[in-house]
CSV table of C-alpha atoms in Angstrom, one decimal:
chain,number,residue,atom,x,y,z
A,9,MET,CA,-0.1,0.0,0.0
A,10,ASN,CA,1.5,3.3,-1.0
A,11,ILE,CA,2.0,6.3,1.4
A,12,ALA,CA,-0.9,8.3,-0.2
A,13,VAL,CA,-3.4,5.5,0.3
A,14,LEU,CA,-2.2,5.1,3.9
A,15,PHE,CA,-2.5,8.8,4.7
A,16,THR,CA,-6.2,8.8,3.4
A,17,VAL,CA,-7.2,5.9,5.4
A,18,TRP,CA,-5.6,7.5,8.5
A,19,LEU,CA,-7.5,10.8,8.0
A,20,LEU,CA,-10.8,9.0,7.6
A,21,THR,CA,-10.3,7.0,10.8
A,22,ILE,CA,-9.4,10.2,12.8
A,23,PHE,CA,-12.5,12.1,11.5
A,24,SER,CA,-14.7,8.9,12.3
A,25,ILE,CA,-13.5,8.9,15.9
A,26,HIS,CA,-13.8,12.5,16.4
A,27,GLY,CA,-17.4,12.5,14.9
A,28,CYS,CA,-18.6,9.8,17.2
A,29,GLY,CA,-17.1,11.5,20.2
A,30,LYS,CA,-19.2,14.6,19.5
A,31,SER,CA,-22.4,12.7,18.5
A,32,SER,CA,-25.7,13.2,20.5
A,33,PRO,CA,-29.0,11.2,20.5
A,34,VAL,CA,-31.4,12.2,17.8
A,35,VAL,CA,-34.4,14.2,19.1
A,36,PRO,CA,-37.5,14.4,17.0
A,37,ASP,CA,-38.8,17.9,15.9
A,38,THR,CA,-41.3,19.2,18.6
A,39,LYS,CA,-43.9,21.8,18.1
A,40,PRO,CA,-44.8,24.3,21.0
A,41,ASP,CA,-47.9,23.5,23.0
A,42,PRO,CA,-50.9,25.1,21.5
A,43,ASP,CA,-52.3,28.0,23.4
A,44,PRO,CA,-55.3,27.0,25.7
A,45,PRO,CA,-58.7,27.8,24.1
A,46,VAL,CA,-59.9,31.3,24.9
A,47,VAL,CA,-63.1,31.1,26.9
A,48,THR,CA,-65.1,34.4,26.7
A,49,PRO,CA,-68.3,35.0,28.5
A,50,THR,CA,-71.4,34.9,26.5
A,51,ASP,CA,-72.8,38.2,25.2
A,52,GLU,CA,-76.4,36.9,25.7
A,53,PHE,CA,-78.8,35.8,28.5
A,54,GLU,CA,-81.3,33.3,27.6
A,55,PHE,CA,-84.5,32.8,29.4
A,56,LYS,CA,-86.7,29.7,28.6
A,57,VAL,CA,-90.4,30.2,28.5
A,58,LEU,CA,-93.2,27.8,29.4
A,59,VAL,CA,-96.5,28.7,27.7
A,60,TYR,CA,-100.0,27.7,28.9
A,61,VAL,CA,-102.8,28.4,26.4
A,62,ASP,CA,-106.5,27.6,26.2
A,63,LYS,CA,-107.5,24.8,24.0
A,64,ALA,CA,-110.4,26.7,22.6
A,65,SER,CA,-108.0,29.3,21.1
A,66,VAL,CA,-105.5,26.7,19.8
A,67,GLU,CA,-108.3,24.9,17.9
A,68,GLY,CA,-110.0,28.2,16.9
A,69,HIS,CA,-108.5,31.6,15.9
A,70,LEU,CA,-105.0,31.0,16.9
A,71,GLY,CA,-104.2,28.3,14.2
A,72,GLY,CA,-106.3,25.2,14.4
A,73,SER,CA,-103.7,22.7,15.7
A,74,GLU,CA,-101.0,22.4,18.3
A,75,ARG,CA,-98.2,22.2,15.6
A,76,ILE,CA,-99.3,25.4,13.9
A,77,VAL,CA,-99.6,27.3,17.3
A,78,SER,CA,-96.3,26.1,18.6
A,79,SER,CA,-94.6,27.3,15.4
A,80,ARG,CA,-96.3,30.8,15.8
A,81,MET,CA,-95.4,30.9,19.6
A,82,ALA,CA,-91.7,30.4,18.7
A,83,GLU,CA,-92.0,33.3,16.2
A,84,LEU,CA,-93.9,35.4,18.8
A,85,PHE,CA,-91.0,35.1,21.3
A,86,ARG,CA,-88.5,35.9,18.6
A,87,LYS,CA,-90.3,39.2,18.1
A,88,VAL,CA,-90.2,39.8,21.9
A,89,THR,CA,-86.4,39.1,21.8
A,90,ASN,CA,-85.8,41.5,18.8
A,91,TYR,CA,-87.9,44.2,20.3
A,92,TRP,CA,-86.3,43.9,23.7
A,93,ASN,CA,-82.7,44.2,22.2
A,94,GLU,CA,-83.6,46.9,19.7
A,95,SER,CA,-85.1,49.0,22.6
A,96,SER,CA,-81.8,48.8,24.4
A,97,LYS,CA,-80.1,51.7,22.3
A,98,GLY,CA,-76.8,50.5,24.0
A,99,LYS,CA,-78.0,50.7,27.6
A,100,LEU,CA,-78.1,47.1,28.3
A,101,ASN,CA,-75.0,45.2,29.3
A,102,LYS,CA,-76.0,42.0,27.4
A,103,LYS,CA,-78.4,40.9,24.7
A,104,TYR,CA,-81.4,38.8,25.9
A,105,ARG,CA,-83.2,35.9,24.3
A,106,TYR,CA,-86.5,34.7,25.3
A,107,THR,CA,-86.9,31.2,24.0
A,108,PHE,CA,-90.3,29.5,23.6
A,109,THR,CA,-89.6,26.0,25.1
A,110,ASP,CA,-92.8,24.1,25.8
A,111,MET,CA,-96.5,24.6,25.5
A,112,LYS,CA,-99.2,23.2,27.8
A,113,ILE,CA,-102.9,23.3,26.5
A,114,TYR,CA,-105.5,23.5,29.0
A,115,GLU,CA,-109.2,23.0,28.9
A,116,GLY,CA,-111.9,24.9,30.9
A,117,SER,CA,-111.7,28.2,32.7
A,118,SER,CA,-108.4,30.3,33.0
A,119,GLN,CA,-110.0,31.3,36.4
A,120,SER,CA,-110.2,27.8,37.6
A,121,ALA,CA,-108.5,27.4,41.1
A,122,ALA,CA,-107.2,24.0,40.2
A,123,LEU,CA,-105.5,25.4,37.0
A,124,ARG,CA,-104.1,28.3,38.8
A,125,LYS,CA,-102.8,26.1,41.5
A,126,VAL,CA,-100.9,24.1,38.9
A,127,ILE,CA,-99.4,27.3,37.3
A,128,TYR,CA,-98.6,29.2,40.3
A,129,ASN,CA,-97.9,26.7,43.1
A,130,ASP,CA,-97.3,23.2,41.9
A,131,PRO,CA,-93.7,22.0,41.5
A,132,ILE,CA,-92.0,23.3,38.4
A,133,ASP,CA,-88.7,22.1,36.9
A,134,PHE,CA,-86.5,25.3,37.1
A,135,SER,CA,-83.8,23.4,35.1
A,136,LYS,CA,-86.2,23.5,32.0
A,137,TYR,CA,-88.1,26.7,32.5
A,138,ASP,CA,-87.4,30.3,33.7
A,139,VAL,CA,-90.7,32.0,33.3
A,140,THR,CA,-94.2,31.1,32.6
A,141,VAL,CA,-96.6,32.8,30.3
A,142,PHE,CA,-100.4,32.2,30.7
A,143,PHE,CA,-102.6,33.0,27.8
A,144,ASP,CA,-106.3,33.0,27.4
A,145,GLY,CA,-107.4,34.1,24.1
A,146,ILE,CA,-111.2,33.8,24.3
A,147,GLN,CA,-113.7,34.3,27.1
A,148,ASP,CA,-115.7,31.1,27.7
A,149,ASN,CA,-116.5,28.7,30.4
A,150,GLY,CA,-118.0,31.5,32.5
A,151,GLU,CA,-114.8,33.6,32.5
A,152,THR,CA,-115.2,37.3,33.2
A,153,GLY,CA,-113.0,40.5,33.4
A,154,ASN,CA,-111.6,43.2,31.2
A,155,GLY,CA,-108.6,41.1,30.0
A,156,GLY,CA,-105.4,42.7,29.6
A,157,ALA,CA,-102.0,41.7,30.9
A,158,ALA,CA,-100.4,41.3,34.4
A,159,HIS,CA,-97.3,40.0,35.9
A,160,GLY,CA,-97.5,37.9,39.1
A,161,GLY,CA,-95.6,35.3,40.9
A,162,GLY,CA,-96.3,32.0,42.7
A,163,SER,CA,-94.4,29.8,45.1
A,164,ASP,CA,-90.7,29.1,44.7
A,165,ASN,CA,-90.0,32.6,43.5
A,166,ARG,CA,-91.3,31.8,40.1
A,167,SER,CA,-92.7,34.4,37.6
A,168,VAL,CA,-96.0,34.2,35.7
A,169,VAL,CA,-97.0,36.5,33.1
A,170,THR,CA,-100.7,36.5,32.2
A,171,VAL,CA,-102.1,37.8,28.9
A,172,PHE,CA,-106.0,37.5,28.8
A,173,THR,CA,-108.7,38.7,26.4
A,174,GLY,CA,-111.7,40.8,27.5
A,175,SER,CA,-115.3,40.0,26.6
A,176,GLY,CA,-116.3,40.1,23.0
A,177,THR,CA,-113.6,39.7,20.4
A,178,PRO,CA,-111.1,36.9,20.8
A,179,LYS,CA,-107.5,38.0,21.4
A,180,ASP,CA,-105.1,37.2,18.3
A,181,ILE,CA,-102.0,37.2,20.3
A,182,PHE,CA,-99.9,36.8,17.1
A,183,ASN,CA,-101.2,39.8,15.3
A,184,ASP,CA,-102.1,42.5,17.9
A,185,ASN,CA,-98.8,43.6,19.2
A,186,THR,CA,-98.8,41.2,22.1
A,187,TYR,CA,-95.0,41.0,21.6
A,188,ARG,CA,-94.8,44.6,23.0
A,189,THR,CA,-97.2,43.7,26.0
A,190,LEU,CA,-95.0,40.7,26.6
A,191,THR,CA,-91.7,42.8,26.6
A,192,HIS,CA,-93.3,45.2,29.2
A,193,GLU,CA,-94.3,42.3,31.4
A,194,LEU,CA,-91.0,40.5,31.2
A,195,GLY,CA,-89.6,43.9,32.2
A,196,HIS,CA,-91.3,43.3,35.5
A,197,TYR,CA,-89.6,39.8,35.5
A,198,ARG,CA,-86.3,41.5,35.3
A,199,GLY,CA,-87.1,43.8,38.3
A,200,VAL,CA,-88.6,47.1,36.8
A,201,THR,CA,-91.6,48.7,38.2
A,202,ASP,CA,-94.5,50.3,36.2
A,203,LEU,CA,-93.3,53.8,35.2
A,204,TYR,CA,-96.9,54.8,34.1
A,205,GLN,CA,-97.9,54.8,37.8
A,206,TYR,CA,-95.9,57.9,38.3
A,207,ILE,CA,-97.9,60.0,35.7
A,208,ILE,CA,-99.9,62.7,37.5
A,209,SER,CA,-102.3,65.0,35.6
A,210,ALA,CA,-102.8,68.7,36.7
A,211,ASN,CA,-106.3,67.9,37.8
A,212,ASP,CA,-105.0,65.1,40.2
A,213,ASN,CA,-102.6,67.4,41.8
A,214,PRO,CA,-104.5,69.6,44.3
A,215,VAL,CA,-101.3,70.9,45.8
A,216,SER,CA,-99.5,72.7,42.9
A,217,ASN,CA,-101.9,71.9,39.9
A,218,GLN,CA,-98.8,70.8,38.0
A,219,LYS,CA,-98.7,67.6,35.9
A,220,PHE,CA,-95.9,65.2,36.0
A,221,ASP,CA,-94.7,62.8,33.2
A,222,PRO,CA,-92.1,60.0,33.7
A,223,PRO,CA,-89.5,59.3,31.0
A,224,ILE,CA,-90.2,57.6,27.7
A,225,CYS,CA,-89.9,53.9,28.5
A,226,ILE,CA,-91.4,50.5,27.7
A,227,MET,CA,-92.5,50.3,31.3
A,228,ASN,CA,-94.4,53.6,30.8
A,229,ASP,CA,-95.8,52.7,27.3
A,230,ALA,CA,-95.1,49.3,25.8
A,231,ALA,CA,-95.1,50.9,22.4
A,232,SER,CA,-92.4,53.3,22.9
A,233,GLY,CA,-89.5,51.2,21.7
A,234,LEU,CA,-87.0,52.4,24.5
A,235,TRP,CA,-85.7,51.3,27.8
A,236,SER,CA,-85.3,54.3,30.1
A,237,ASP,CA,-82.0,54.8,32.1
A,238,TYR,CA,-83.7,53.5,35.2
A,239,ALA,CA,-85.3,50.4,33.5
A,240,ALA,CA,-81.9,49.6,32.0
A,241,ALA,CA,-80.1,50.0,35.3
A,242,CYS,CA,-82.6,47.6,37.0
A,243,ILE,CA,-82.3,45.0,34.2
A,244,ASN,CA,-78.5,45.3,34.2
A,245,ARG,CA,-78.5,44.7,37.9
A,246,ALA,CA,-80.6,41.6,37.7
A,247,GLY,CA,-78.4,40.2,35.1
A,248,SER,CA,-78.7,36.4,34.5
A,249,SER,CA,-80.8,35.8,37.6
A,250,LYS,CA,-83.6,33.5,36.9
A,251,GLN,CA,-85.4,34.0,40.2
A,252,ILE,CA,-84.7,37.5,41.4
A,253,GLY,CA,-86.5,37.0,44.6
A,254,LYS,CA,-84.3,34.1,45.5
A,255,ASP,CA,-81.0,35.6,44.3
A,256,PHE,CA,-81.5,39.2,45.7
A,257,THR,CA,-82.5,40.2,49.2
A,258,ASP,CA,-85.3,42.9,48.6
A,259,PHE,CA,-84.3,43.6,45.1
A,260,PHE,CA,-86.4,46.7,44.8
A,261,GLY,CA,-86.5,48.0,48.4
A,262,SER,CA,-82.6,47.8,48.5
A,263,MET,CA,-82.3,50.6,45.9
A,264,TYR,CA,-83.5,53.4,48.1
A,265,PRO,CA,-80.7,55.7,49.2
A,266,LYS,CA,-80.3,56.5,52.9
A,267,ASN,CA,-81.1,60.1,52.5
A,268,ILE,CA,-82.8,62.8,50.4
A,269,GLU,CA,-81.2,66.2,50.6
A,270,ILE,CA,-83.2,69.4,49.6
A,271,ASN,CA,-81.0,72.4,49.2
A,272,VAL,CA,-82.9,75.7,49.3
A,273,THR,CA,-81.4,79.1,48.3
A,274,VAL,CA,-82.8,82.5,48.1
A,275,ASN,CA,-81.0,84.9,45.7
A,276,GLY,CA,-78.1,82.3,45.7
A,277,VAL,CA,-77.8,82.2,49.4
A,278,SER,CA,-78.7,79.3,51.8
A,279,LYS,CA,-81.7,80.2,53.8
A,280,ARG,CA,-82.8,79.1,57.3
A,281,GLY,CA,-86.3,78.7,58.6
A,282,LEU,CA,-88.2,78.2,55.3
A,283,ASP,CA,-91.2,76.1,55.7
A,284,VAL,CA,-91.1,72.7,53.9
A,285,LYS,CA,-94.1,70.3,53.2
A,286,ILE,CA,-93.8,66.9,51.5
A,287,TYR,CA,-96.8,65.4,49.8
A,288,GLY,CA,-97.0,61.7,48.7
A,289,SER,CA,-97.9,60.5,45.2
A,290,ARG,CA,-100.2,57.6,45.0
A,291,ALA,CA,-100.6,54.9,42.4
A,292,GLY,CA,-104.0,54.7,40.8
A,293,ALA,CA,-106.9,52.6,42.4
A,294,SER,CA,-110.3,51.5,41.6
A,295,GLY,CA,-112.5,54.7,41.1
A,296,ARG,CA,-109.4,57.0,41.5
A,297,ASN,CA,-106.7,58.2,39.3
A,298,ARG,CA,-103.0,58.5,40.3
A,299,ASP,CA,-102.8,61.6,42.4
A,300,ILE,CA,-101.1,63.8,45.0
A,301,TYR,CA,-102.6,63.2,48.4
A,302,PRO,CA,-103.7,66.6,49.6
A,303,THR,CA,-102.5,66.3,53.3
A,304,ALA,CA,-98.8,66.7,53.8
A,305,PHE,CA,-97.0,63.6,54.8
A,306,LEU,CA,-94.0,65.4,56.4
A,307,THR,CA,-93.5,69.0,57.4
A,308,GLY,CA,-90.5,70.9,58.7
A,309,GLN,CA,-88.1,73.8,58.0
A,310,THR,CA,-84.7,74.4,56.4
A,311,GLY,CA,-81.6,74.4,58.6
A,312,SER,CA,-78.9,77.0,58.9
A,313,ASP,CA,-77.3,75.5,55.8
A,314,GLY,CA,-80.5,75.8,53.8
A,315,LYS,CA,-81.0,72.1,53.9
A,316,TYR,CA,-84.0,70.0,54.6
A,317,MET,CA,-83.0,66.3,55.1
A,318,MET,CA,-85.1,63.2,54.8
A,319,ARG,CA,-83.5,60.3,56.3
A,320,ASP,CA,-84.3,56.5,56.3
A,321,THR,CA,-85.7,56.9,52.9
A,322,LYS,CA,-87.1,53.4,52.4
A,323,ASN,CA,-89.3,53.7,55.3
A,324,LEU,CA,-90.6,57.0,54.1
A,325,PHE,CA,-91.6,55.5,50.8
A,326,ILE,CA,-92.9,52.4,52.5
A,327,PRO,CA,-94.3,54.0,55.6
A,328,ASP,CA,-95.5,52.3,58.8
A,329,LYS,CA,-98.9,53.6,59.5
A,330,GLY,CA,-98.3,53.3,63.1
A,331,LYS,CA,-95.4,55.8,63.0
A,332,PHE,CA,-96.8,58.5,60.6
A,333,PRO,CA,-100.1,60.1,61.2
A,334,ASN,CA,-100.8,61.4,57.7
A,335,ILE,CA,-101.1,58.2,55.6
A,336,PRO,CA,-104.2,57.5,53.7
A,337,GLN,CA,-106.0,54.2,54.2
A,338,ASP,CA,-106.1,53.9,50.3
A,339,LEU,CA,-102.3,53.5,49.6
A,340,PRO,CA,-102.0,51.0,46.7
A,341,TYR,CA,-99.0,48.6,47.1
A,342,GLY,CA,-98.4,50.1,50.6
A,343,ARG,CA,-96.2,52.7,49.3
A,344,TRP,CA,-95.8,56.2,48.0
A,345,PHE,CA,-94.6,56.4,44.4
A,346,GLY,CA,-92.9,59.7,44.8
A,347,PHE,CA,-93.1,63.0,46.7
A,348,LEU,CA,-94.0,66.5,45.8
A,349,VAL,CA,-91.9,69.1,47.8
A,350,GLU,CA,-93.4,72.5,48.6
A,351,VAL,CA,-91.0,75.2,50.0
A,352,SER,CA,-92.4,78.7,51.0
A,353,SER,CA,-90.4,81.8,51.1
A,354,GLY,CA,-92.8,84.7,52.2
A,355,THR,CA,-95.7,84.5,49.8
A,356,THR,CA,-93.8,82.6,47.1
A,357,LYS,CA,-93.9,78.8,46.9
A,358,LYS,CA,-91.6,76.6,44.8
A,359,TYR,CA,-91.9,73.0,44.0
A,360,ALA,CA,-89.8,69.9,43.2
A,361,TRP,CA,-90.8,66.5,42.1
A,362,LEU,CA,-89.2,63.4,43.9
A,363,PRO,CA,-90.4,60.4,41.9
A,364,GLU,CA,-89.3,57.1,43.3
A,365,TYR,CA,-87.4,55.9,40.2
A,366,GLU,CA,-85.4,59.1,40.2
A,367,ILE,CA,-84.8,58.8,43.9
A,368,GLN,CA,-83.3,55.3,43.4
A,369,MET,CA,-80.8,56.2,40.7
A,370,PRO,CA,-78.0,57.2,43.1
A,371,PHE,CA,-77.9,53.5,44.2
A,372,PHE,CA,-76.6,52.6,40.7
A,373,GLU,CA,-73.8,55.2,41.2
A,374,GLY,CA,-72.8,53.9,44.6
A,375,LYS,CA,-74.2,57.0,46.4
A,376,ASP,CA,-76.3,57.1,49.5
A,377,THR,CA,-78.0,60.5,49.1
A,378,TYR,CA,-80.3,62.0,46.6
A,379,THR,CA,-80.0,65.8,46.2
A,380,ALA,CA,-82.6,68.3,45.0
A,381,ASN,CA,-82.1,71.9,44.6
A,382,ILE,CA,-84.8,74.6,44.9
A,383,ALA,CA,-83.8,78.3,44.1
A,384,PHE,CA,-85.9,81.4,44.8
């Protein structure tokens, strides 16, 4: 073997040994772990609706068969959902969906005690249903009354909405804007009071002869197509709760602030010793319109700082008849719906309205005092 060949073999041997000495185990290509899935909260609250409807209406003017009426019910609650969300105008934190889930057809009178026991008090599967809607589209079986809609509740903090016809013409719930009525009544289900109860005509205000109108809102007029700031605040507070009475301690009553502060100035200066009278606003009752009760509920004077303070606000709006002498026997719902403040400076009188829904707004701002200013 010549020298050149030997030298080549020697070099190959050296490189082979050197390469093995530097070798490392082969590792397969690995990809980084995928990011965990992003879980985002839903932007929609769903409420499942159980419907009761009378057999005579199903077989008659509402469609003729359970299949047809079920299909139309689903469409009705889609209209409710759309109207509800369209009326938000950006005020509601979430979208809402009211889903027709099941329908039970009943025979006989909607005023039957046995039927009402089933709807309002018998066990209900809250895993399937959130709210019940009770329809009666035709007066028969001895039923009486003016019809209309009402919201009520039974046992276990359930919520029941009723939509009944009056005498005469059957109620076509699929074609007579019932979706607006249902939206209003479901507003109660989400914790909002009737804003139309705050309307006072001048003729029903014997104190100042002024009228009062609450804001535009579905809870004032179902056809208005708008949730007021107050209604939206209540709805947002209720959130996804299916049974507000169970999930909140005194949902409505807890929204009163601790104090109402009335600041009075005369020519820009705080004035002491001015007479103050507080009159109550009542909801309507049988044979009587909503009104201002003509006897003052509270009286007093402004202090050295020009202020008149009303404390323990909830117990002023929901007064104990044993503690306050000037409460009428006729006080619907056991509460005032607002106050009319009268302040006298010499022969001049000034007035300020304190509607309940306005008084409650500081609650949503985390404040404990509502302030009203009266300037002479």
